[in-house]
């Protein structure tokens, strides 16, 4: 609900070539990580549709428990 998704683009990651979309906070527009749209290697297909959230981009504000 509060996360947006950018356009898909191809990136060469450590595990090979993937089509990924950046995900971002709808409130502050901070990039939080990415979503795997397509994996080009058969051994990486399990990642499709999954998200990577980089903890270094998360900010905890008062009110989280």
PDB file of C-alpha atoms in Angstrom, residues 7-65:
ATOM      1  CA  UNK A   7      10.185   0.904 -14.306  1.00  0.00           C
ATOM      2  CA  UNK A   8      11.866  -2.428 -14.937  1.00  0.00           C
ATOM      3  CA  UNK A   9      15.451  -2.345 -16.186  1.00  0.00           C
ATOM      4  CA  UNK A  10      18.106  -4.964 -16.785  1.00  0.00           C
ATOM      5  CA  UNK A  11      20.930  -5.117 -14.247  1.00  0.00           C
ATOM      6  CA  UNK A  12      23.908  -7.408 -13.956  1.00  0.00           C
ATOM      7  CA  UNK A  13      23.872  -8.537 -10.315  1.00  0.00           C
ATOM      8  CA  UNK A  14      26.197 -10.946  -8.529  1.00  0.00           C
ATOM      9  CA  UNK A  15      23.917 -13.847  -9.481  1.00  0.00           C
ATOM     10  CA  UNK A  16      23.589 -12.892 -13.153  1.00  0.00           C
ATOM     11  CA  UNK A  17      21.457 -10.724 -15.411  1.00  0.00           C
ATOM     12  CA  UNK A  18      18.008  -9.823 -14.059  1.00  0.00           C
ATOM     13  CA  UNK A  19      15.190  -7.445 -14.934  1.00  0.00           C
ATOM     14  CA  UNK A  20      14.451  -5.475 -11.739  1.00  0.00           C
ATOM     15  CA  UNK A  21      12.324  -2.519 -10.623  1.00  0.00           C
ATOM     16  CA  UNK A  22      13.323  -0.173  -7.817  1.00  0.00           C
ATOM     17  CA  UNK A  23      10.829   0.005  -4.955  1.00  0.00           C
ATOM     18  CA  UNK A  24      10.354   3.187  -2.983  1.00  0.00           C
ATOM     19  CA  UNK A  25       8.379   4.680  -0.101  1.00  0.00           C
ATOM     20  CA  UNK A  26       5.250   6.436  -1.358  1.00  0.00           C
ATOM     21  CA  UNK A  27       5.536   8.986   1.466  1.00  0.00           C
ATOM     22  CA  UNK A  28       9.144  10.195   1.202  1.00  0.00           C
ATOM     23  CA  UNK A  29      10.141   8.659  -2.181  1.00  0.00           C
ATOM     24  CA  UNK A  30      13.259   7.021  -0.676  1.00  0.00           C
ATOM     25  CA  UNK A  31      14.463   3.992  -2.639  1.00  0.00           C
ATOM     26  CA  UNK A  32      14.174   0.953  -0.363  1.00  0.00           C
ATOM     27  CA  UNK A  33      15.398  -1.853  -2.608  1.00  0.00           C
ATOM     28  CA  UNK A  34      14.188  -3.666  -5.721  1.00  0.00           C
ATOM     29  CA  UNK A  35      11.772  -6.263  -7.057  1.00  0.00           C
ATOM     30  CA  UNK A  36      12.889  -9.093  -9.323  1.00  0.00           C
ATOM     31  CA  UNK A  37      10.707  -8.924 -12.430  1.00  0.00           C
ATOM     32  CA  UNK A  38      12.528 -11.527 -14.562  1.00  0.00           C
ATOM     33  CA  UNK A  39      15.538 -13.790 -14.171  1.00  0.00           C
ATOM     34  CA  UNK A  40      17.329 -14.801 -17.351  1.00  0.00           C
ATOM     35  CA  UNK A  41      19.074 -17.881 -15.900  1.00  0.00           C
ATOM     36  CA  UNK A  42      16.906 -20.892 -15.121  1.00  0.00           C
ATOM     37  CA  UNK A  43      18.601 -21.409 -11.743  1.00  0.00           C
ATOM     38  CA  UNK A  44      17.480 -17.914 -10.666  1.00  0.00           C
ATOM     39  CA  UNK A  45      13.801 -18.111 -11.735  1.00  0.00           C
ATOM     40  CA  UNK A  46      12.689 -18.622  -8.108  1.00  0.00           C
ATOM     41  CA  UNK A  47      13.480 -14.926  -7.464  1.00  0.00           C
ATOM     42  CA  UNK A  48      10.847 -13.600  -9.877  1.00  0.00           C
ATOM     43  CA  UNK A  49       8.229 -11.522  -8.050  1.00  0.00           C
ATOM     44  CA  UNK A  50      10.317 -11.351  -4.859  1.00  0.00           C
ATOM     45  CA  UNK A  51      11.629  -8.189  -3.175  1.00  0.00           C
ATOM     46  CA  UNK A  52      14.983  -7.144  -1.718  1.00  0.00           C
ATOM     47  CA  UNK A  53      14.775  -4.419   0.937  1.00  0.00           C
ATOM     48  CA  UNK A  54      18.071  -2.838   1.927  1.00  0.00           C
ATOM     49  CA  UNK A  55      18.029  -2.292   5.698  1.00  0.00           C
ATOM     50  CA  UNK A  56      20.436   0.645   5.337  1.00  0.00           C
ATOM     51  CA  UNK A  57      17.606   2.609   3.659  1.00  0.00           C
ATOM     52  CA  UNK A  58      15.066   1.968   6.422  1.00  0.00           C
ATOM     53  CA  UNK A  59      14.483   4.661   9.023  1.00  0.00           C
ATOM     54  CA  UNK A  60      12.673   3.823  12.243  1.00  0.00           C
ATOM     55  CA  UNK A  61      10.539   6.642  13.576  1.00  0.00           C
ATOM     56  CA  UNK A  62       8.696   6.853  16.900  1.00  0.00           C
ATOM     57  CA  UNK A  63       5.600   4.737  16.830  1.00  0.00           C
ATOM     58  CA  UNK A  64       7.085   1.493  15.481  1.00  0.00           C
ATOM     59  CA  UNK A  65       6.989  -1.385  17.911  1.00  0.00           C
TER      60      UNK A  65
END
